[in-house]
Each structure stands twice: as C-alpha cells, then as structure tokens.
Amino acid sequence: MQALLLDRAFGKVAPLEFATTVTESYYSLLQQNALTRVFPPNCHTNAAINSLSLETEDYQYLLSGCADSSIKLWDLNSQSEIDNGSSTIHQDLNKQHSDYDIYDYDHPVQTFTNIATVPRKSAHTFGISAIQWWPYDTGMFVSASFDHTVKIWDTNELTPVHSFDVTNRVYAIDLSGSESPNGFSSSALVAVGSDQPFIRLLDLRSTSSAHTLTGHKGKTLAVKWHPLNPNLLSSGGFDGEVKIWDIRRSKSCLCRLDMLRTNNQADSADNLAKASVKAHSGPVNGLVWNEQGTELYTAGNDDKVRVWDMISSLAPPINKLVNFGPLTRNKYPQTIPIMLNPSYETELQYLLFPSDNSDLFVFRTVDGKMVSRLSRKGTKNSGRTCSMVNAGPFTGKYYCGTIDGEIIAWSPHWEQPNIEDLVEDTNEVDVQDVLSKRKLAEEARRNLEDDPYFNGEP
C-alpha cells in the first residue's frame, strides 16, 4: 500500500487506476459498522424492511419501506449523537479496528438522522413491498404494497399524489425512465409484478395502465428493465421461468431462458411454443442486469444463481454455467435483492447475495468464487436480509434491511496493530512518537477517502 501511495503521489499511477486498485481490496475487508455511520437499533420496530432505495444524484437520501406499512426517509450526511448514559463515548470512538470484535453493536454512539416518517396505516394499509426513487429527481418516488396499490409520492410534501389500484398484491416494481436529448424523461413506465400471471405497465404521464404482458403461469416475483434499452424488460415468475419482453411488439415475449441451453451448438429454435422452459427448478425471485445489459443474473428457490449471456450469436440466451457454490440458501417465494457492484470501480465485478441463513455472500462474477461471507453481529444476529442498496461508487459500502427491523451498514475496515505489539521496551522507544505516527497514518487514510478522484467525483 505504501508503494502504491508513493506511485500515486508521483503520478506513476493514474487516478482511476489507483481508485480501482484500492476499491478492489474493499470487498475482502467488509465488516459491520458498530459505533458510527449506523442506523438506530430497531429502527422499524421489529417489522421487516422489505425495500430500500438510495437516490443516485448525491447518495444522501435513503428511503426504507416496511412490512408495517410505514416509510422512513434518512439523511446519510447527518448523524445524531446518542446519549446512552456512558461516560466512555469518546473512548469508544477512538477504538482501533483490531478491537472490532468487542464492539457493542447494540449501543451505537452516532446514528443516521431520520428526517421524515410516514406513519403506519396512514397511506398504505398493508406492508410496503417495494419502494423506488424516480431516477432523475428526488422530488418523486414510487411505493407498492400488499394492499393492491402503487402510489406516486411528492417528496417535498411526503404525500401521495396519485394511487393506482392493480387489484392484486404487488411483489415487485421497477421504474423505466429513458432520457431524451433535452435531458428530460421521454417515457415513464412502472413495471409491476403481482399475484397474477401477468405484468402491468403503469404510465406515470397518463396515470393509467398502459399495457399488460401475459405469459407466466402463476405470480410474478421479480421485474427488471434493461439498463440501456427502455423497451426491454425481464421478469421472473413462480413457475420457474424467466422471460424477456419487448413492449413495442404485439407478441411481446422475445424469448424464455432455458437452463439446459449452455452453448451455441444447442438447439437455437424459438422456444416460445414449448410447454415448459425453465430457468430454475423453483420460483424465480431475483433479477439483476449488468450495466451494459450483456448479462442477466437470476436467483431461484432451487438455491441457484445463474448467469445468462444475453448477446450470444443465436437466440435464446445461453446459460454460462457459473457455479456460485453450495452455500447459498433461497427458499422463500419473495423478491430478494441480489446486487452487482458498479463495474467501473473494480477490475473484477462482484455479486452480493443475501442468504436465508442471514449471511451476506460476496462472489466474483467471473468464476463464482466466494470473496467474503458476512455475518451479523450483536444481539439480533439471525434475521435474513430483505433489501439492499449500494452507498455509492468507490466506497465499498452497503446498507441492508433485515426481516427483524434493522438496517445494517457494511463498510471496509483495516486491522491496525496494537502499540504493545510494536513496542517491546517502553524505556527505549518513545510511545508518544509511535502514537503520533499512527495518528498521521489515520489522517492520511482520511485524506485518501476525500480525494475527488478516489471518490469518483469529476
């Protein structure tokens, strides 16, 4: 690391290359935050946090939607100090990471500020199943609930301005906002996966149901728009199928993903007429595209994660047979938040997978190798993760909502050696000098994090 810092100082390493190298190391150093940069304990009173959404303009405002129908808005740039009756607050703040295992995870010193709350039963009458910011403006967000409604919200007033009644329990939503040349959105569609075997497309401009996509045999658990093409949509259903849709066509379904098709030499005939084409042996409840839209990652109740080549020379797409190991557990027929880190922040891309046993796994996408296995600490350490967001590029930080009402903050931490290990004879070595050097090292690390190139700022 010292050699890398020296090369960065002398300009031998480009800023982006330096930031990429440092961020690459983060994913093997993730740990749960304990004292600061955390959320209040039991912030949603033991009710499952089904959805989190962090706006991507400043990565400052976080929405959390809960199973008790409440919604909270958090300011991640503001922290409130908690008086827990302890006289050792400043001592706790100065603890070194080598003491990390003895942190008191149940009594933080500073927590993120909750700046607004929608009380339970005041807007939605049943649990929030999904919540999402409008992609280009924090003035609006969308929420969905098991009360059969999708609501459009004015953030400034924190009140719903329109409500869609979809007549079925909603499991998943995804917003498509394609940007036009003048900088404004040229389309504003919300894809809705519900209890029925079809997908509704809600038009925010006309406040009406614009289209219905039929084809699944059972409830639809996951929907995801293509990251670049606003007309392409992927969906995962209770029937184990994953479908790709082109909403411009009268016969909208382009193809179905077949887990048995593993190379270009396999049968490339159209499989739309086949009785059964499975992507997973159980319900599909997780979908995520890579940023280029060239690969699709799917998760199912068969405990498998599959990677699909979406630009193969012949249709339908190919199962790339990436093996993520035997440790993943996924048995609940509810939408789960599988997530990819931003591809430009590391040389290799990573997949974060929340397992049913409450562990969070970090895998390399290229070969499925496990990089980290993150386990919760503290008194409440057994609840599985229901929602997850990335705190921003080049940070290595993630926030996870759990089934027991907690929001867990994960970030990279480095272990530091104890002074006693470095100083054998205090009569011969100036301990204060060693302490001052370590303080300077800490300041250098903080300056590194403030580097605009490192943080991805222009």
Tab-separated table of C-alpha atoms in Angstrom:
chain	number	residue	atom	x	y	z
A	1	MET	CA	0.000	0.000	0.000
A	2	GLN	CA	2.828	2.429	0.812
A	3	ALA	CA	4.390	1.828	-2.596
A	4	LEU	CA	1.002	2.400	-4.232
A	5	LEU	CA	0.535	5.679	-2.343
A	6	LEU	CA	4.009	6.805	-3.401
A	7	ASP	CA	3.319	5.978	-7.054
A	8	ARG	CA	0.028	7.890	-6.810
A	9	ALA	CA	1.802	10.920	-5.316
A	10	PHE	CA	4.404	10.952	-8.114
A	11	GLY	CA	1.796	10.429	-10.828
A	12	LYS	CA	3.015	6.992	-11.866
A	13	VAL	CA	-0.457	5.573	-11.295
A	14	ALA	CA	-3.491	7.194	-12.924
A	15	PRO	CA	-6.196	8.394	-10.502
A	16	LEU	CA	-8.818	5.959	-11.801
A	17	GLU	CA	-6.368	3.044	-11.726
A	18	PHE	CA	-5.436	3.937	-8.152
A	19	ALA	CA	-9.077	4.172	-7.055
A	20	THR	CA	-9.860	0.862	-8.761
A	21	THR	CA	-6.968	-0.914	-7.042
A	22	VAL	CA	-7.954	0.360	-3.604
A	23	THR	CA	-11.660	-0.369	-4.086
A	24	GLU	CA	-10.824	-3.898	-5.237
A	25	SER	CA	-9.404	-4.600	-1.777
A	26	TYR	CA	-12.573	-3.366	-0.074
A	27	TYR	CA	-14.645	-6.424	-0.919
A	28	SER	CA	-12.450	-8.730	1.148
A	29	LEU	CA	-12.425	-6.275	4.089
A	30	LEU	CA	-16.147	-5.670	4.626
A	31	GLN	CA	-17.351	-5.608	8.229
A	32	GLN	CA	-20.434	-4.429	10.059
A	33	ASN	CA	-20.273	-0.861	11.353
A	34	ALA	CA	-20.661	-0.582	15.112
A	35	LEU	CA	-20.390	2.848	16.726
A	36	THR	CA	-20.890	5.455	13.996
A	37	ARG	CA	-22.299	5.616	10.446
A	38	VAL	CA	-25.056	3.209	11.501
A	39	PHE	CA	-28.837	3.283	11.806
A	40	PRO	CA	-30.696	3.419	15.140
A	41	PRO	CA	-31.238	-0.018	16.689
A	42	ASN	CA	-34.630	-1.499	15.867
A	43	CYS	CA	-35.347	1.467	13.609
A	44	HIS	CA	-38.516	-0.170	12.242
A	45	THR	CA	-39.758	-1.788	15.480
A	46	ASN	CA	-39.167	-5.440	14.548
A	47	ALA	CA	-41.088	-5.230	11.252
A	48	ALA	CA	-39.382	-6.476	8.089
A	49	ILE	CA	-37.730	-3.815	5.934
A	50	ASN	CA	-38.886	-5.083	2.563
A	51	SER	CA	-37.348	-2.371	0.403
A	52	LEU	CA	-34.586	0.251	0.415
A	53	SER	CA	-33.889	2.884	-2.233
A	54	LEU	CA	-30.968	5.334	-2.291
A	55	GLU	CA	-31.029	8.252	-4.708
A	56	THR	CA	-28.031	8.288	-7.054
A	57	GLU	CA	-27.520	12.033	-7.511
A	58	ASP	CA	-25.755	12.646	-4.187
A	59	TYR	CA	-26.177	9.266	-2.453
A	60	GLN	CA	-27.580	11.167	0.511
A	61	TYR	CA	-31.274	10.338	0.926
A	62	LEU	CA	-32.397	6.788	1.678
A	63	LEU	CA	-35.982	5.519	1.645
A	64	SER	CA	-36.987	2.480	3.680
A	65	GLY	CA	-40.316	0.704	3.235
A	66	CYS	CA	-41.509	-1.577	5.997
A	67	ALA	CA	-43.863	-4.509	6.456
A	68	ASP	CA	-45.910	-2.481	8.963
A	69	SER	CA	-46.777	-0.051	6.084
A	70	SER	CA	-44.543	2.780	7.364
A	71	ILE	CA	-41.989	4.670	5.252
A	72	LYS	CA	-38.922	6.494	6.572
A	73	LEU	CA	-36.587	8.988	4.913
A	74	TRP	CA	-32.959	9.078	6.124
A	75	ASP	CA	-30.224	11.682	5.652
A	76	LEU	CA	-26.921	9.821	5.304
A	77	ASN	CA	-24.881	13.028	5.570
A	78	SER	CA	-26.235	13.802	9.023
A	79	GLN	CA	-25.627	11.895	12.250
A	80	SER	CA	-27.286	12.265	15.630
A	81	GLU	CA	-25.351	11.590	18.821
A	82	ILE	CA	-26.960	9.133	21.201
A	83	ASP	CA	-26.664	9.592	24.953
A	84	ASN	CA	-26.656	6.045	26.266
A	85	GLY	CA	-25.588	7.032	29.762
A	86	SER	CA	-21.996	6.009	29.141
A	87	SER	CA	-19.045	8.218	30.075
A	88	THR	CA	-16.768	6.452	27.598
A	89	ILE	CA	-18.226	7.780	24.337
A	90	HIS	CA	-15.036	9.433	23.134
A	91	GLN	CA	-13.013	6.436	24.240
A	92	ASP	CA	-15.306	4.193	22.199
A	93	LEU	CA	-14.943	6.458	19.156
A	94	ASN	CA	-11.162	6.113	19.334
A	95	LYS	CA	-11.158	2.326	19.406
A	96	GLN	CA	-8.938	0.667	16.847
A	97	HIS	CA	-10.197	-1.830	14.301
A	98	SER	CA	-8.120	-4.565	15.942
A	99	ASP	CA	-10.674	-4.331	18.790
A	100	TYR	CA	-13.589	-4.598	16.366
A	101	ASP	CA	-14.925	-7.906	17.664
A	102	ILE	CA	-15.568	-6.452	21.124
A	103	TYR	CA	-17.619	-3.501	19.887
A	104	ASP	CA	-21.060	-3.072	21.393
A	105	TYR	CA	-23.225	-3.382	18.294
A	106	ASP	CA	-26.425	-2.791	20.248
A	107	HIS	CA	-25.462	0.659	21.613
A	108	PRO	CA	-24.066	2.918	18.864
A	109	VAL	CA	-22.720	6.383	19.642
A	110	GLN	CA	-23.883	8.199	16.483
A	111	THR	CA	-26.648	7.200	14.065
A	112	PHE	CA	-28.017	8.455	10.756
A	113	THR	CA	-30.794	11.019	11.065
A	114	ASN	CA	-34.395	10.115	10.295
A	115	ILE	CA	-35.722	13.341	8.740
A	116	ALA	CA	-39.274	12.242	7.880
A	117	THR	CA	-41.663	9.384	8.573
A	118	VAL	CA	-44.918	8.207	7.038
A	119	PRO	CA	-46.712	6.503	9.957
A	120	ARG	CA	-48.096	3.016	9.580
A	121	LYS	CA	-51.614	2.722	8.087
A	122	SER	CA	-51.613	6.402	7.083
A	123	ALA	CA	-51.026	5.861	3.347
A	124	HIS	CA	-50.794	2.126	2.679
A	125	THR	CA	-52.980	-0.207	4.715
A	126	PHE	CA	-50.735	-3.265	4.378
A	127	GLY	CA	-46.995	-3.809	4.211
A	128	ILE	CA	-44.743	-1.987	1.746
A	129	SER	CA	-43.379	-4.490	-0.769
A	130	ALA	CA	-41.251	-2.131	-2.894
A	131	ILE	CA	-40.117	1.485	-2.929
A	132	GLN	CA	-38.022	3.335	-5.511
A	133	TRP	CA	-36.819	6.859	-6.236
A	134	TRP	CA	-37.571	8.471	-9.583
A	135	PRO	CA	-34.213	8.027	-11.401
A	136	TYR	CA	-33.627	11.674	-12.325
A	137	ASP	CA	-35.096	13.686	-9.464
A	138	THR	CA	-35.514	13.247	-5.711
A	139	GLY	CA	-38.781	15.166	-5.851
A	140	MET	CA	-40.731	11.980	-6.570
A	141	PHE	CA	-40.722	8.327	-5.570
A	142	VAL	CA	-42.976	5.300	-6.053
A	143	SER	CA	-44.158	2.783	-3.470
A	144	ALA	CA	-46.012	-0.512	-3.821
A	145	SER	CA	-47.867	-2.517	-1.221
A	146	PHE	CA	-49.703	-5.728	-0.483
A	147	ASP	CA	-52.860	-3.573	-0.261
A	148	HIS	CA	-53.113	-3.796	-4.095
A	149	THR	CA	-51.934	-0.230	-4.722
A	150	VAL	CA	-48.984	1.559	-6.295
A	151	LYS	CA	-48.631	5.155	-5.099
A	152	ILE	CA	-46.757	8.118	-6.577
A	153	TRP	CA	-45.322	10.460	-3.933
A	154	ASP	CA	-44.330	14.121	-3.741
A	155	THR	CA	-41.151	14.035	-1.654
A	156	ASN	CA	-41.351	17.655	-0.511
A	157	GLU	CA	-44.840	17.208	0.929
A	158	LEU	CA	-44.344	13.499	1.680
A	159	THR	CA	-47.852	12.781	0.482
A	160	PRO	CA	-49.137	10.522	-2.324
A	161	VAL	CA	-50.325	12.465	-5.369
A	162	HIS	CA	-51.773	9.505	-7.256
A	163	SER	CA	-52.683	5.909	-6.497
A	164	PHE	CA	-53.012	3.005	-8.953
A	165	ASP	CA	-55.294	0.136	-7.934
A	166	VAL	CA	-53.876	-3.027	-9.520
A	167	THR	CA	-56.427	-5.313	-7.741
A	168	ASN	CA	-53.710	-7.762	-6.626
A	169	ARG	CA	-50.901	-7.942	-4.107
A	170	VAL	CA	-47.778	-6.313	-5.538
A	171	TYR	CA	-44.438	-8.101	-5.096
A	172	ALA	CA	-42.058	-6.039	-7.212
A	173	ILE	CA	-41.845	-2.832	-9.221
A	174	ASP	CA	-39.197	-1.250	-11.432
A	175	LEU	CA	-39.130	2.219	-12.982
A	176	SER	CA	-38.100	2.901	-16.550
A	177	GLY	CA	-37.155	6.472	-17.256
A	178	SER	CA	-35.374	6.796	-20.584
A	179	GLU	CA	-33.598	10.127	-21.024
A	180	SER	CA	-34.378	12.188	-24.117
A	181	PRO	CA	-31.892	14.552	-25.836
A	182	ASN	CA	-33.274	17.572	-23.960
A	183	GLY	CA	-32.413	15.933	-20.639
A	184	PHE	CA	-35.962	15.030	-19.643
A	185	SER	CA	-37.530	11.601	-19.467
A	186	SER	CA	-39.213	10.548	-22.695
A	187	SER	CA	-41.013	7.627	-21.044
A	188	ALA	CA	-42.165	6.980	-17.512
A	189	LEU	CA	-43.324	3.410	-17.039
A	190	VAL	CA	-43.586	1.339	-13.880
A	191	ALA	CA	-43.428	-2.434	-14.373
A	192	VAL	CA	-45.496	-4.203	-11.711
A	193	GLY	CA	-45.165	-7.863	-10.722
A	194	SER	CA	-48.133	-9.120	-8.716
A	195	ASP	CA	-50.135	-12.141	-7.590
A	196	GLN	CA	-51.387	-12.697	-11.130
A	197	PRO	CA	-49.565	-14.342	-14.089
A	198	PHE	CA	-49.176	-11.067	-15.949
A	199	ILE	CA	-47.167	-7.853	-15.680
A	200	ARG	CA	-48.820	-4.451	-15.681
A	201	LEU	CA	-47.105	-1.395	-17.149
A	202	LEU	CA	-48.275	1.822	-15.491
A	203	ASP	CA	-47.759	5.095	-17.367
A	204	LEU	CA	-46.948	7.952	-14.987
A	205	ARG	CA	-47.646	10.558	-17.665
A	206	SER	CA	-51.221	9.498	-18.346
A	207	THR	CA	-51.768	7.916	-14.875
A	208	SER	CA	-53.231	4.818	-16.495
A	209	SER	CA	-52.375	1.189	-17.144
A	210	ALA	CA	-50.594	1.321	-20.488
A	211	HIS	CA	-50.010	-2.353	-21.249
A	212	THR	CA	-50.337	-5.877	-19.865
A	213	LEU	CA	-47.783	-8.631	-20.536
A	214	THR	CA	-49.192	-12.140	-20.175
A	215	GLY	CA	-47.360	-15.445	-20.204
A	216	HIS	CA	-46.294	-16.593	-16.733
A	217	LYS	CA	-48.092	-19.464	-15.017
A	218	GLY	CA	-48.503	-18.064	-11.525
A	219	LYS	CA	-47.469	-14.960	-9.619
A	220	THR	CA	-44.674	-12.698	-10.878
A	221	LEU	CA	-41.985	-12.212	-8.227
A	222	ALA	CA	-39.359	-10.068	-9.972
A	223	VAL	CA	-39.208	-7.497	-12.784
A	224	LYS	CA	-36.207	-5.547	-14.111
A	225	TRP	CA	-35.890	-3.119	-17.025
A	226	HIS	CA	-32.902	-3.345	-19.342
A	227	PRO	CA	-30.334	-0.714	-18.236
A	228	LEU	CA	-29.872	0.751	-21.737
A	229	ASN	CA	-32.916	-0.184	-23.819
A	230	PRO	CA	-36.116	1.247	-22.269
A	231	ASN	CA	-38.268	-1.148	-24.311
A	232	LEU	CA	-36.814	-4.391	-22.936
A	233	LEU	CA	-37.998	-5.937	-19.679
A	234	SER	CA	-37.083	-9.140	-17.837
A	235	SER	CA	-39.396	-10.959	-15.444
A	236	GLY	CA	-39.176	-13.947	-13.128
A	237	GLY	CA	-42.178	-15.995	-12.077
A	238	PHE	CA	-43.382	-18.583	-9.593
A	239	ASP	CA	-43.355	-21.064	-12.483
A	240	GLY	CA	-39.526	-21.015	-12.621
A	241	GLU	CA	-39.459	-19.157	-15.932
A	242	VAL	CA	-37.564	-16.001	-16.876
A	243	LYS	CA	-38.971	-14.092	-19.830
A	244	ILE	CA	-37.556	-11.222	-21.890
A	245	TRP	CA	-40.160	-8.791	-23.241
A	246	ASP	CA	-40.171	-6.125	-25.940
A	247	ILE	CA	-43.068	-3.865	-25.019
A	248	ARG	CA	-43.289	-2.421	-28.559
A	249	ARG	CA	-44.383	-5.727	-30.127
A	250	SER	CA	-47.870	-7.166	-30.242
A	251	LYS	CA	-46.380	-10.532	-29.238
A	252	SER	CA	-44.225	-9.005	-26.558
A	253	CYS	CA	-42.315	-12.059	-25.296
A	254	LEU	CA	-38.983	-12.254	-27.138
A	255	CYS	CA	-37.629	-15.401	-25.505
A	256	ARG	CA	-37.598	-17.630	-22.441
A	257	LEU	CA	-34.363	-18.531	-20.678
A	258	ASP	CA	-33.572	-22.246	-20.731
A	259	MET	CA	-31.159	-23.581	-18.100
A	260	LEU	CA	-30.379	-26.552	-20.378
A	261	ARG	CA	-29.086	-24.358	-23.205
A	262	THR	CA	-25.400	-23.948	-22.414
A	263	ASN	CA	-23.705	-23.334	-25.784
A	264	ASN	CA	-24.277	-22.033	-29.288
A	265	GLN	CA	-24.370	-25.557	-30.683
A	266	ALA	CA	-27.544	-26.333	-28.753
A	267	ASP	CA	-30.949	-26.101	-30.361
A	268	SER	CA	-31.426	-22.447	-31.270
A	269	ALA	CA	-35.016	-22.768	-32.425
A	270	ASP	CA	-37.624	-20.477	-30.953
A	271	ASN	CA	-38.705	-21.965	-27.616
A	272	LEU	CA	-41.799	-19.805	-27.160
A	273	ALA	CA	-44.096	-22.620	-28.259
A	274	LYS	CA	-42.635	-25.207	-25.874
A	275	ALA	CA	-44.825	-26.287	-22.981
A	276	SER	CA	-42.160	-25.780	-20.344
A	277	VAL	CA	-38.846	-23.941	-20.470
A	278	LYS	CA	-37.290	-23.479	-17.052
A	279	ALA	CA	-34.587	-21.066	-15.972
A	280	HIS	CA	-34.712	-22.510	-12.433
A	281	SER	CA	-36.194	-25.585	-10.807
A	282	GLY	CA	-38.152	-23.375	-8.410
A	283	PRO	CA	-39.729	-19.906	-8.359
A	284	VAL	CA	-37.503	-17.108	-9.666
A	285	ASN	CA	-37.352	-14.268	-7.132
A	286	GLY	CA	-34.214	-12.298	-8.023
A	287	LEU	CA	-33.071	-10.491	-11.192
A	288	VAL	CA	-30.262	-8.055	-11.939
A	289	TRP	CA	-28.682	-6.847	-15.211
A	290	ASN	CA	-25.087	-5.788	-15.539
A	291	GLU	CA	-24.630	-2.151	-16.533
A	292	GLN	CA	-24.066	-2.906	-20.223
A	293	GLY	CA	-27.106	-5.175	-20.455
A	294	THR	CA	-24.960	-8.012	-21.798
A	295	GLU	CA	-25.550	-10.359	-18.852
A	296	LEU	CA	-28.553	-11.167	-16.695
A	297	TYR	CA	-28.226	-12.724	-13.227
A	298	THR	CA	-31.149	-14.725	-11.845
A	299	ALA	CA	-31.819	-16.330	-8.457
A	300	GLY	CA	-34.382	-19.012	-7.711
A	301	ASN	CA	-35.791	-21.121	-4.904
A	302	ASP	CA	-33.641	-24.013	-6.129
A	303	ASP	CA	-30.752	-22.277	-4.259
A	304	LYS	CA	-29.054	-21.460	-7.561
A	305	VAL	CA	-27.733	-18.253	-9.090
A	306	ARG	CA	-27.402	-18.357	-12.873
A	307	VAL	CA	-25.629	-16.037	-15.299
A	308	TRP	CA	-27.018	-15.600	-18.813
A	309	ASP	CA	-25.198	-14.384	-21.911
A	310	MET	CA	-27.726	-12.017	-23.458
A	311	ILE	CA	-25.759	-11.151	-26.615
A	312	SER	CA	-24.888	-14.611	-27.900
A	313	SER	CA	-24.919	-15.003	-31.659
A	314	LEU	CA	-28.023	-17.171	-31.586
A	315	ALA	CA	-31.238	-16.801	-29.586
A	316	PRO	CA	-32.326	-17.697	-26.956
A	317	PRO	CA	-29.649	-16.609	-24.426
A	318	ILE	CA	-27.073	-19.052	-23.060
A	319	ASN	CA	-26.627	-20.305	-19.508
A	320	LYS	CA	-22.938	-19.556	-18.765
A	321	LEU	CA	-22.744	-22.301	-16.080
A	322	VAL	CA	-21.051	-20.130	-13.460
A	323	ASN	CA	-21.069	-22.056	-10.173
A	324	PHE	CA	-21.515	-19.940	-7.025
A	325	GLY	CA	-21.032	-22.873	-4.662
A	326	PRO	CA	-23.279	-24.855	-2.300
A	327	LEU	CA	-23.721	-22.283	0.483
A	328	THR	CA	-26.478	-20.087	-0.979
A	329	ARG	CA	-29.903	-20.603	0.578
A	330	ASN	CA	-33.030	-19.172	-1.046
A	331	LYS	CA	-36.308	-20.882	-0.134
A	332	TYR	CA	-38.775	-18.036	0.437
A	333	PRO	CA	-41.023	-17.152	-2.555
A	334	GLN	CA	-40.450	-13.430	-2.043
A	335	THR	CA	-38.365	-10.960	-4.026
A	336	ILE	CA	-34.719	-10.917	-2.886
A	337	PRO	CA	-32.167	-8.170	-3.591
A	338	ILE	CA	-29.255	-9.708	-5.473
A	339	MET	CA	-26.870	-6.900	-6.435
A	340	LEU	CA	-23.815	-6.184	-8.584
A	341	ASN	CA	-21.231	-3.611	-7.582
A	342	PRO	CA	-20.552	-0.816	-10.137
A	343	SER	CA	-18.384	-2.403	-12.836
A	344	TYR	CA	-16.113	0.628	-13.249
A	345	GLU	CA	-14.993	0.713	-9.606
A	346	THR	CA	-13.144	-2.642	-9.670
A	347	GLU	CA	-11.271	-4.761	-12.200
A	348	LEU	CA	-13.455	-7.772	-11.390
A	349	GLN	CA	-17.165	-7.394	-10.756
A	350	TYR	CA	-18.770	-8.752	-7.588
A	351	LEU	CA	-22.209	-10.178	-6.833
A	352	LEU	CA	-23.760	-9.713	-3.387
A	353	PHE	CA	-26.229	-12.436	-2.422
A	354	PRO	CA	-28.346	-12.431	0.793
A	355	SER	CA	-28.751	-15.989	2.040
A	356	ASP	CA	-31.711	-17.253	4.073
A	357	ASN	CA	-29.386	-18.100	6.972
A	358	SER	CA	-28.764	-14.325	7.495
A	359	ASP	CA	-25.294	-14.361	5.885
A	360	LEU	CA	-24.390	-11.992	3.065
A	361	PHE	CA	-22.103	-13.558	0.438
A	362	VAL	CA	-19.773	-11.665	-1.882
A	363	PHE	CA	-18.886	-13.605	-5.057
A	364	ARG	CA	-16.698	-12.869	-8.053
A	365	THR	CA	-18.949	-12.898	-11.100
A	366	VAL	CA	-16.296	-14.198	-13.483
A	367	ASP	CA	-15.967	-17.604	-11.808
A	368	GLY	CA	-18.355	-17.643	-8.820
A	369	LYS	CA	-15.564	-17.724	-6.226
A	370	MET	CA	-16.624	-16.531	-2.773
A	371	VAL	CA	-14.645	-13.482	-1.602
A	372	SER	CA	-16.397	-12.723	1.703
A	373	ARG	CA	-19.012	-14.248	3.967
A	374	LEU	CA	-20.526	-11.512	6.128
A	375	SER	CA	-22.331	-12.428	9.339
A	376	ARG	CA	-24.351	-10.067	11.503
A	377	LYS	CA	-23.113	-9.213	14.967
A	378	GLY	CA	-24.923	-8.056	18.064
A	379	THR	CA	-27.904	-9.384	19.986
A	380	LYS	CA	-30.125	-9.633	16.898
A	381	ASN	CA	-27.923	-11.603	14.538
A	382	SER	CA	-30.145	-14.156	12.848
A	383	GLY	CA	-32.555	-12.204	10.634
A	384	ARG	CA	-32.173	-12.603	6.882
A	385	THR	CA	-31.645	-9.665	4.522
A	386	CYS	CA	-34.764	-8.471	2.663
A	387	SER	CA	-33.391	-5.364	0.906
A	388	MET	CA	-30.038	-3.866	-0.034
A	389	VAL	CA	-28.505	-0.752	-1.630
A	390	ASN	CA	-25.018	0.401	-2.591
A	391	ALA	CA	-23.884	3.557	-0.753
A	392	GLY	CA	-22.051	4.896	-3.811
A	393	PRO	CA	-19.243	4.065	-6.245
A	394	PHE	CA	-15.697	3.620	-4.912
A	395	THR	CA	-16.960	3.360	-1.313
A	396	GLY	CA	-17.430	-0.376	-0.838
A	397	LYS	CA	-20.332	0.455	1.495
A	398	TYR	CA	-23.728	-1.247	1.550
A	399	TYR	CA	-26.906	-0.897	3.599
A	400	CYS	CA	-29.101	-3.948	4.193
A	401	GLY	CA	-32.643	-4.065	5.577
A	402	THR	CA	-33.481	-7.187	7.572
A	403	ILE	CA	-36.598	-9.138	8.430
A	404	ASP	CA	-36.362	-8.102	12.103
A	405	GLY	CA	-36.499	-4.340	11.525
A	406	GLU	CA	-32.800	-3.445	11.416
A	407	ILE	CA	-30.780	-1.620	8.757
A	408	ILE	CA	-27.204	-2.925	8.813
A	409	ALA	CA	-24.321	-0.823	7.470
A	410	TRP	CA	-21.349	-2.647	5.940
A	411	SER	CA	-18.078	-0.930	5.055
A	412	PRO	CA	-14.397	-1.867	4.612
A	413	HIS	CA	-12.182	-1.857	7.707
A	414	TRP	CA	-8.465	-2.368	8.133
A	415	GLU	CA	-6.957	-4.007	11.184
A	416	GLN	CA	-4.292	-1.964	12.923
A	417	PRO	CA	-1.585	-3.481	15.122
A	418	ASN	CA	-1.621	-2.806	18.856
A	419	ILE	CA	1.040	-0.490	20.234
A	420	GLU	CA	2.093	-3.187	22.710
A	421	ASP	CA	2.970	-5.453	19.801
A	422	LEU	CA	5.083	-2.759	18.159
A	423	VAL	CA	6.852	-1.512	21.294
A	424	GLU	CA	8.783	-4.133	23.220
A	425	ASP	CA	10.585	-1.824	25.656
A	426	THR	CA	8.880	1.443	26.541
A	427	ASN	CA	12.102	2.739	28.127
A	428	GLU	CA	13.919	2.690	24.812
A	429	VAL	CA	11.141	3.703	22.422
A	430	ASP	CA	9.062	6.871	22.623
A	431	VAL	CA	5.498	5.594	22.801
A	432	GLN	CA	4.076	9.049	22.088
A	433	ASP	CA	6.117	9.176	18.905
A	434	VAL	CA	4.623	5.869	17.782
A	435	LEU	CA	1.137	7.116	18.641
A	436	SER	CA	1.637	10.321	16.683
A	437	LYS	CA	2.834	8.355	13.665
A	438	ARG	CA	-0.245	6.184	13.801
A	439	LYS	CA	-2.412	9.303	14.061
A	440	LEU	CA	-0.715	10.701	10.966
A	441	ALA	CA	-1.398	7.427	9.168
A	442	GLU	CA	-5.084	7.696	10.076
A	443	GLU	CA	-5.202	11.275	8.766
A	444	ALA	CA	-3.546	10.145	5.546
A	445	ARG	CA	-6.198	7.471	5.121
A	446	ARG	CA	-8.993	10.025	5.661
A	447	ASN	CA	-7.381	12.361	3.133
A	448	LEU	CA	-7.272	9.458	0.706
A	449	GLU	CA	-11.026	8.948	1.083
A	450	ASP	CA	-11.568	12.689	0.487
A	451	ASP	CA	-9.581	12.575	-2.771
A	452	PRO	CA	-12.076	13.620	-5.513
A	453	TYR	CA	-10.566	11.136	-7.965
A	454	PHE	CA	-10.857	8.356	-5.422
A	455	ASN	CA	-14.495	9.176	-4.699
A	456	GLY	CA	-15.421	9.240	-8.376
A	457	GLU	CA	-16.083	12.992	-8.484
A	458	PRO	CA	-15.296	14.883	-11.701
